[in-house]
mmCIF file of C-alpha atoms in Angstrom:
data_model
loop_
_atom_site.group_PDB
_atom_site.id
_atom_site.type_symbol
_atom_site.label_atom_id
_atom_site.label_comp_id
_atom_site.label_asym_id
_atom_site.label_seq_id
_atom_site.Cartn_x
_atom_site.Cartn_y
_atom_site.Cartn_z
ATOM 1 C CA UNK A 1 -47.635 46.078 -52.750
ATOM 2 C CA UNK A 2 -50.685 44.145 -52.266
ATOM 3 C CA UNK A 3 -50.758 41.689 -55.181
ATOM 4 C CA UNK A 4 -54.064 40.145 -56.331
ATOM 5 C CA UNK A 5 -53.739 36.032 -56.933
ATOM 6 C CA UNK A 6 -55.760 35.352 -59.903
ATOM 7 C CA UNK A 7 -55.938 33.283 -62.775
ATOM 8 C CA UNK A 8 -53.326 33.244 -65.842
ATOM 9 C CA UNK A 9 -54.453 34.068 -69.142
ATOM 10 C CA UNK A 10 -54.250 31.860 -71.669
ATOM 11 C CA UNK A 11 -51.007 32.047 -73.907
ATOM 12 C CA UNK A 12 -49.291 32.847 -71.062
ATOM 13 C CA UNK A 13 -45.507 34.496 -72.066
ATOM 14 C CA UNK A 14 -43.184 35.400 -69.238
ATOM 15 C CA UNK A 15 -41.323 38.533 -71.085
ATOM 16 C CA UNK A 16 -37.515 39.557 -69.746
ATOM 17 C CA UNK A 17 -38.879 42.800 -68.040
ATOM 18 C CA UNK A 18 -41.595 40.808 -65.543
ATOM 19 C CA UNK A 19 -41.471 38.830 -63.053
ATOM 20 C CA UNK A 20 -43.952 36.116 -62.249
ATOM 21 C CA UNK A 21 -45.216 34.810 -58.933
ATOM 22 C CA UNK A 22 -47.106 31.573 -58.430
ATOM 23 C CA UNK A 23 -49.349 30.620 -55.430
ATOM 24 C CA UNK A 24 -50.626 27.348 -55.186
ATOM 25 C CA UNK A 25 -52.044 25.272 -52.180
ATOM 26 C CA UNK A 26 -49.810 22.095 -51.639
ATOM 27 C CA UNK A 27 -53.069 19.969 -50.145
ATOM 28 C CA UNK A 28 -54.220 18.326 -53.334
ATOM 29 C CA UNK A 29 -56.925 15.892 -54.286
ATOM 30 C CA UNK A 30 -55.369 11.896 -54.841
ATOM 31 C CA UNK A 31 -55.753 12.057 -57.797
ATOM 32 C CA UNK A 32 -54.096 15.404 -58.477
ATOM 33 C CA UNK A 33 -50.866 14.140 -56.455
ATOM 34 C CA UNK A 34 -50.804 10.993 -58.559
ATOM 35 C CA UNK A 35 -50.437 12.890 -61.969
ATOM 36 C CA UNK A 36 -47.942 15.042 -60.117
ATOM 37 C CA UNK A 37 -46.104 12.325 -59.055
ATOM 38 C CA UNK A 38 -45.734 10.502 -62.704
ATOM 39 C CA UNK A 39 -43.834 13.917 -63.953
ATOM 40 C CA UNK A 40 -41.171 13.334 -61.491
ATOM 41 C CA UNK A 41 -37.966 11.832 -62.127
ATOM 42 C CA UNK A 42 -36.766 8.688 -60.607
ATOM 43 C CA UNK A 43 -34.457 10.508 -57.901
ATOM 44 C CA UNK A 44 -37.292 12.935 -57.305
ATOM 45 C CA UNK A 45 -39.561 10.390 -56.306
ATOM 46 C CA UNK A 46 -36.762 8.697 -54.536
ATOM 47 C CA UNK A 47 -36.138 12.057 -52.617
ATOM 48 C CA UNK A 48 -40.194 11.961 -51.638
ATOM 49 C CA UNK A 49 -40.255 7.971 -50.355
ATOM 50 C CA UNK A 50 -37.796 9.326 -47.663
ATOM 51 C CA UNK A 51 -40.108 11.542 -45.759
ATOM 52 C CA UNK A 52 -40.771 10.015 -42.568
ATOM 53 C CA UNK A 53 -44.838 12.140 -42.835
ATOM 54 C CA UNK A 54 -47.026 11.240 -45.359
ATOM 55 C CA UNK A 55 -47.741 14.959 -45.600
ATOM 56 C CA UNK A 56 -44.323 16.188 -45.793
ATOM 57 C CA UNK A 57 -44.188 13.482 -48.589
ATOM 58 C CA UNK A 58 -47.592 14.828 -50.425
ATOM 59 C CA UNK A 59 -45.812 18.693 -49.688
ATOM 60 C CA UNK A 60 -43.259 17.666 -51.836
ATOM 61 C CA UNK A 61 -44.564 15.839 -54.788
ATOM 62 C CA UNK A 62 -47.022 18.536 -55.436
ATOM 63 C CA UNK A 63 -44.244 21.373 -55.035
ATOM 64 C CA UNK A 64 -42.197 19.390 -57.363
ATOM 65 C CA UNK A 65 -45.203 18.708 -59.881
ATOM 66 C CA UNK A 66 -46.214 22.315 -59.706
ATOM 67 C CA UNK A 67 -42.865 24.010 -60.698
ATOM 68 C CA UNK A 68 -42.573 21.366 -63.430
ATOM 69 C CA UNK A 69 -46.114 21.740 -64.603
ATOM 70 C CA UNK A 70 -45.457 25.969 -64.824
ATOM 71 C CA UNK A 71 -41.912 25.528 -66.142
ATOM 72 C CA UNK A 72 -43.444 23.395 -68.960
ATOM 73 C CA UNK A 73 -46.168 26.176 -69.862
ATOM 74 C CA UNK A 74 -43.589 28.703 -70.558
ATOM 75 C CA UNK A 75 -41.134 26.562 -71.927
ATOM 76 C CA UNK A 76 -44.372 24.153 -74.088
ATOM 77 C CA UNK A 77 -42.473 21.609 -72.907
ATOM 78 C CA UNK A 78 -43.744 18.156 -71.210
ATOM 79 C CA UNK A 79 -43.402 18.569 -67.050
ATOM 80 C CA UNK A 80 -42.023 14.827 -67.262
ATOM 81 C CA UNK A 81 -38.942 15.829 -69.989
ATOM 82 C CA UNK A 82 -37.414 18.522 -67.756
ATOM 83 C CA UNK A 83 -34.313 17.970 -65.845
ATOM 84 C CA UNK A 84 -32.842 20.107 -63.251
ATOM 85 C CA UNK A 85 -28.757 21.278 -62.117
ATOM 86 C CA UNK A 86 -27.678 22.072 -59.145
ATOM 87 C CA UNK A 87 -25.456 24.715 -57.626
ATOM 88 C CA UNK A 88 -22.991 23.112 -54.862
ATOM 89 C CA UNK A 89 -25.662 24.958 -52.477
ATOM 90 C CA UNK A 90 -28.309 23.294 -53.833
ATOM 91 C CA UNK A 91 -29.918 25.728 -56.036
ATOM 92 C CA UNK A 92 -31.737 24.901 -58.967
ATOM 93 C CA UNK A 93 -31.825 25.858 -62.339
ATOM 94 C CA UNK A 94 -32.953 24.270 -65.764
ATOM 95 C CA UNK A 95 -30.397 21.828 -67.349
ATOM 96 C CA UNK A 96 -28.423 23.189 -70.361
ATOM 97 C CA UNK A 97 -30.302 21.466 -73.188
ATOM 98 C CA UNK A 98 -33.503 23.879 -71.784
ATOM 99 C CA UNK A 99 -32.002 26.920 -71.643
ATOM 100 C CA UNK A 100 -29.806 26.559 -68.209
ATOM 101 C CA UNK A 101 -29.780 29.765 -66.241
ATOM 102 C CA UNK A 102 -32.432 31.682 -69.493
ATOM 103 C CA UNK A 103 -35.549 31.240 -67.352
ATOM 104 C CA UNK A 104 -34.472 31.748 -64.069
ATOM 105 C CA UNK A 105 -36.747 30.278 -61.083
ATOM 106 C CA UNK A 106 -37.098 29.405 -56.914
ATOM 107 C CA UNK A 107 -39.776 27.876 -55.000
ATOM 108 C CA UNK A 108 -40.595 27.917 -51.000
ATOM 109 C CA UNK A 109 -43.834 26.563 -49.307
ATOM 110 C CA UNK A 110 -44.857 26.515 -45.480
ATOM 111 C CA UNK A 111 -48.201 25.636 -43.780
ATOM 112 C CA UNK A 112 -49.495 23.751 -46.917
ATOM 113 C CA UNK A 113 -48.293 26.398 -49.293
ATOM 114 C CA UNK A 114 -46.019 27.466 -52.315
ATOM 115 C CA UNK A 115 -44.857 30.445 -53.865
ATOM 116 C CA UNK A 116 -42.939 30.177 -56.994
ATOM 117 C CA UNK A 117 -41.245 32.538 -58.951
ATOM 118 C CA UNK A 118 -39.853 32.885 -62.346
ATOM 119 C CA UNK A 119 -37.624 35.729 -64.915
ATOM 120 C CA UNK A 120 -35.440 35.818 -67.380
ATOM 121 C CA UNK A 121 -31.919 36.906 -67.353
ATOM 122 C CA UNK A 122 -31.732 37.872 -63.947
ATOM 123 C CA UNK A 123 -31.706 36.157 -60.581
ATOM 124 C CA UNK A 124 -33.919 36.144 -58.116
ATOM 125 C CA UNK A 125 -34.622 34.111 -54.615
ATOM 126 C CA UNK A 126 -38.449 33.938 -52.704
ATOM 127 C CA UNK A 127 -39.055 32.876 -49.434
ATOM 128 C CA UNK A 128 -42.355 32.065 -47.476
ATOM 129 C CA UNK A 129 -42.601 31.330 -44.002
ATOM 130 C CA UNK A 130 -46.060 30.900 -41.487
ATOM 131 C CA UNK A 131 -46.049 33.455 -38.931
ATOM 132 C CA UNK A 132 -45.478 31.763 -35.372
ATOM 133 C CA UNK A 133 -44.960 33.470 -31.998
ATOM 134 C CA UNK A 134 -43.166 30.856 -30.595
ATOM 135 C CA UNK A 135 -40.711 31.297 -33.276
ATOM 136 C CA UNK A 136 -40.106 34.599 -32.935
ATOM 137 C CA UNK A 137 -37.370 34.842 -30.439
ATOM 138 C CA UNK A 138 -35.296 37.524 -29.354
ATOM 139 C CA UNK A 139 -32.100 35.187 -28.891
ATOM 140 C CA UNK A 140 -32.980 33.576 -32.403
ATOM 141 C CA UNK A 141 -32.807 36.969 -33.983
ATOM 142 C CA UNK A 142 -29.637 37.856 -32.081
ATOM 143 C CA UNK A 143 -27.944 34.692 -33.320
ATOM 144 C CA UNK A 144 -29.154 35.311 -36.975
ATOM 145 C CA UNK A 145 -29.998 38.894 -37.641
ATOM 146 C CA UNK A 146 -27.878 41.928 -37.758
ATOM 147 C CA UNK A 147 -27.864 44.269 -35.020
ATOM 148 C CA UNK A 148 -28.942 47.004 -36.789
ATOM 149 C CA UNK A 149 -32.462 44.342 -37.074
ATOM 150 C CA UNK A 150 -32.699 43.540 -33.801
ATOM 151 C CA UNK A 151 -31.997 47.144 -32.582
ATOM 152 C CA UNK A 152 -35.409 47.688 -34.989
ATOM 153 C CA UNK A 153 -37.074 45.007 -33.689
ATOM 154 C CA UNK A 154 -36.845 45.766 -29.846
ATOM 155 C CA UNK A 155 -37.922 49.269 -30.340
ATOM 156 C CA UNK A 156 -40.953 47.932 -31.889
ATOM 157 C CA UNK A 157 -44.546 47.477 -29.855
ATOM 158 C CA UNK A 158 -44.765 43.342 -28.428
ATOM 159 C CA UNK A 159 -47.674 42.956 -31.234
ATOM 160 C CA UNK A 160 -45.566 43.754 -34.023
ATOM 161 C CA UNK A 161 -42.554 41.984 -33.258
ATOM 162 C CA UNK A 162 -43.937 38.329 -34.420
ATOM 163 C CA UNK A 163 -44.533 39.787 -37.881
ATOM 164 C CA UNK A 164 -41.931 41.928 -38.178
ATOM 165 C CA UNK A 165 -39.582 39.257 -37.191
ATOM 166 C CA UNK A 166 -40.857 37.494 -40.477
ATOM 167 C CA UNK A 167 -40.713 39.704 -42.939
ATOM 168 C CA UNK A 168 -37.286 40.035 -41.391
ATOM 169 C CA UNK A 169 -36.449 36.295 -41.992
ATOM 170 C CA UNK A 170 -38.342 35.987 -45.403
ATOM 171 C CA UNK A 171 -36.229 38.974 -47.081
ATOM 172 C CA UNK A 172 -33.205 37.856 -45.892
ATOM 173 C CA UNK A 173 -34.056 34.827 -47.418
ATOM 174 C CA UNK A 174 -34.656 35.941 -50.446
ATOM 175 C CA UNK A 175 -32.067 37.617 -50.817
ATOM 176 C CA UNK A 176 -29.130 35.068 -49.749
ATOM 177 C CA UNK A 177 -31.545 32.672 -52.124
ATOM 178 C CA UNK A 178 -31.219 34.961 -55.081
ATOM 179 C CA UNK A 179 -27.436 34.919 -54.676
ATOM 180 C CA UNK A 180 -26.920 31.214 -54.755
ATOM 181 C CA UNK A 181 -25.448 30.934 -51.480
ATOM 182 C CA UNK A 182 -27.415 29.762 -48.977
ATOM 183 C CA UNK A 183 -26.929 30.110 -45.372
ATOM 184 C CA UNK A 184 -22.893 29.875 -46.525
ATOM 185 C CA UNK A 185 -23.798 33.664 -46.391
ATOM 186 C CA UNK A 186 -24.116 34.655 -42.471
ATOM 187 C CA UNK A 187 -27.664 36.232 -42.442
ATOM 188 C CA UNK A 188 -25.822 39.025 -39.954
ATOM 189 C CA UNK A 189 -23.777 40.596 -42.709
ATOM 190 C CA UNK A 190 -26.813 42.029 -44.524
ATOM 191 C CA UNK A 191 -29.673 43.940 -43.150
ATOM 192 C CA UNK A 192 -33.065 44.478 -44.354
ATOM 193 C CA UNK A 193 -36.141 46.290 -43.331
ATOM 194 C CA UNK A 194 -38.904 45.185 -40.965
ATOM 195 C CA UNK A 195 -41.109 46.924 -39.711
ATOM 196 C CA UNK A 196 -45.163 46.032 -40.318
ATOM 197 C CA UNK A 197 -46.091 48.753 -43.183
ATOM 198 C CA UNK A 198 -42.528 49.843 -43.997
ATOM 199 C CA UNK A 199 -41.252 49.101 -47.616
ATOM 200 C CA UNK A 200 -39.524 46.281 -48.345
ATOM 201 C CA UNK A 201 -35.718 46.915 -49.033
ATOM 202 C CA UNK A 202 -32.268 45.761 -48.631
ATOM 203 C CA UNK A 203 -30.281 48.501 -46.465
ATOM 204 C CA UNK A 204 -26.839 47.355 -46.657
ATOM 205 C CA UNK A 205 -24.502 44.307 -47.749
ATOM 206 C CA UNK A 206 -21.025 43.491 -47.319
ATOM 207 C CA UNK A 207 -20.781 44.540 -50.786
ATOM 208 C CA UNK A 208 -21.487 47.924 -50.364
ATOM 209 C CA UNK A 209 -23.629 50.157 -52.015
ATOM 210 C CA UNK A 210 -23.074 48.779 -55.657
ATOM 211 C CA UNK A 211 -24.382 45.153 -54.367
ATOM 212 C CA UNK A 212 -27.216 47.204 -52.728
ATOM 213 C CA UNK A 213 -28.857 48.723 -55.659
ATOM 214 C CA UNK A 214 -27.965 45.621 -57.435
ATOM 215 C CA UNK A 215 -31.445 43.843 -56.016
ATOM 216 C CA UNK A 216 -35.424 44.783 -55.257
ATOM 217 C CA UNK A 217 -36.732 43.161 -52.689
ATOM 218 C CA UNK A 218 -40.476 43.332 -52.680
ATOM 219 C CA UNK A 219 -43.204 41.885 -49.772
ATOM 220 C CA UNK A 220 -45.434 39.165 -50.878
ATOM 221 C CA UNK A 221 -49.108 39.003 -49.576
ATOM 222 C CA UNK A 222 -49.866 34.799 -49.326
ATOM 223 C CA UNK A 223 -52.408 35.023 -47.179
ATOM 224 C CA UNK A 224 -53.445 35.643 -43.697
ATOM 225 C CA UNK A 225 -50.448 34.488 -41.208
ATOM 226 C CA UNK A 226 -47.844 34.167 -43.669
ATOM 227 C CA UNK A 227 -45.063 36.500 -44.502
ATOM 228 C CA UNK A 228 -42.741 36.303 -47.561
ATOM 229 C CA UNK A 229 -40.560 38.383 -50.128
ATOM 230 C CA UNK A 230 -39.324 37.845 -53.064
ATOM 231 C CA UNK A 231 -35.478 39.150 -54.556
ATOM 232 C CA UNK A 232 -34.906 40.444 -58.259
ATOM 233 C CA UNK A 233 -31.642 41.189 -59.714
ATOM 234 C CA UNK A 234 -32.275 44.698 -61.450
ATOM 235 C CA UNK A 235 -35.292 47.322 -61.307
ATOM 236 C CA UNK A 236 -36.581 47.119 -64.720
ATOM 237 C CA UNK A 237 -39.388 44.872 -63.958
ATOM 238 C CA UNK A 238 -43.046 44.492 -63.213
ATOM 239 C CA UNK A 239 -44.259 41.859 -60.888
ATOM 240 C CA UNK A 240 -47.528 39.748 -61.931
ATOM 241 C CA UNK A 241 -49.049 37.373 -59.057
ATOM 242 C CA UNK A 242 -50.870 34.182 -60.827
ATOM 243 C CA UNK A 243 -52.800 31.213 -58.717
ATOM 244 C CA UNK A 244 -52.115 27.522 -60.332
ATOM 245 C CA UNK A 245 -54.861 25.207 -60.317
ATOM 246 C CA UNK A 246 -54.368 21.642 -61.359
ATOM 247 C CA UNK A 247 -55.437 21.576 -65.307
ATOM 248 C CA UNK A 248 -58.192 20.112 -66.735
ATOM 249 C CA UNK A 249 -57.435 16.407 -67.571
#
């Protein structure tokens, strides 16, 4: 599906049958960071100051302020007020007192930029990655992917393999994201589809066919040289594709 990245209206309501996605470019004017910044918490900001790369550090204070400046639109809430939980494998969710688990969300950026998405009542897991040829290694997908993958991904032509190799690593992503697991999941237990052009979908799991048709994985379109996917628990659901822009002071 080739989403279009436009605007939100205004009034913007996030019903329990769609699914948004949010791009947004993590390269922000000074002054934009700044007010990003002062909506962090104190261990958020913390968490920043220990980047060794100034840009690494901007990356993250603008991902941060993003996803609290879109969490506070749906929930008209200040950015500043929310506070965040934590799964022991580090996934987030709202704290109790705003809803908890209600308005589920995940965030990834690469290369400068973010995609994050948001539901309610359901999980879900998204995953961007910049497409790099070096990366792309046939013993790196042996170690991580399934063989059933790899097996897909030899039989394909030398100038698909970089891109399919992504959309291979971004779905699995996804999906072990949407889950709550992390990489305590091996990614070779699962498989997913690959190829350039092919649909986007979760073959098998070591949960069997119910665990299957549990999820819809979809293919996000971030731009040129990027692959990424996002995971949704359930197949009642439309996906809309928004672009944030810092709002008007």
């Amino acid at each position: 599906m080739k989403e279009g990245w436009i605007s939100p209206p205004l009034g913007l309501k996030l019903s329990g049958s769609e699914v948004h996605v949010w791009r947004a470019e993590l390269v922000r004017s000074q002054a934009c960071e700044e007010r990003l910044l002062a909506t962090l918490t104190g261990d958020e900001q913390d968490r920043a100051n220990r980047f060794h790369f100034k840009h690494d550090r901007s990356h993250f204070i603008n991902a941060r302020g993003i996803l609290r400046d879109i969490l506070g639109r749906y929930l008209d809430t200040r950015a500043n007020d929310l506070r965040f939980e934590y799964t022991k494998y580090g996934k987030p969710s709202l704290a109790r007192e705003f809803g908890g688990s209600a308005l589920s969300f995940n965030l990834s950026h690469s290369k400068g930029v973010a995609l994050f998405a948001f539901t309610i009542g359901r999980d879900l897991g998204i995953d961007l990655e910049w497409i790099r040829a070096d990366v792309a290694d046939e013993q790196i997908a042996e170690h991580f992917f399934s063989d059933q993958e790899v097996r897909a991904l030899r039989a394909l032509d030398a100038g698909e393999q970089a891109e399919a190799f992504f959309n291979c690593w971004t779905r699995k992503e996804a999906y072990i994201k949407a889950i709550g697991e992390g990489l305590s999941m091996p990614l070779s237990r699962f498989a997913v589809s690959l190829k350039p052009g092919d649909t986007a979908a979760l073959l098998y799991t070591g949960g069997g066919s119910k665990e299957t048709s549990r999820w819809k994985l979809l293919e996000l379109f971030p731009g040129s040289g990027f692959a990424g996917a996002v995971a949704v628990e359930g197949h009642d659901w439309q996906l809309k594709c928004w672009q944030w822009e810092e709002p008007e002071s």
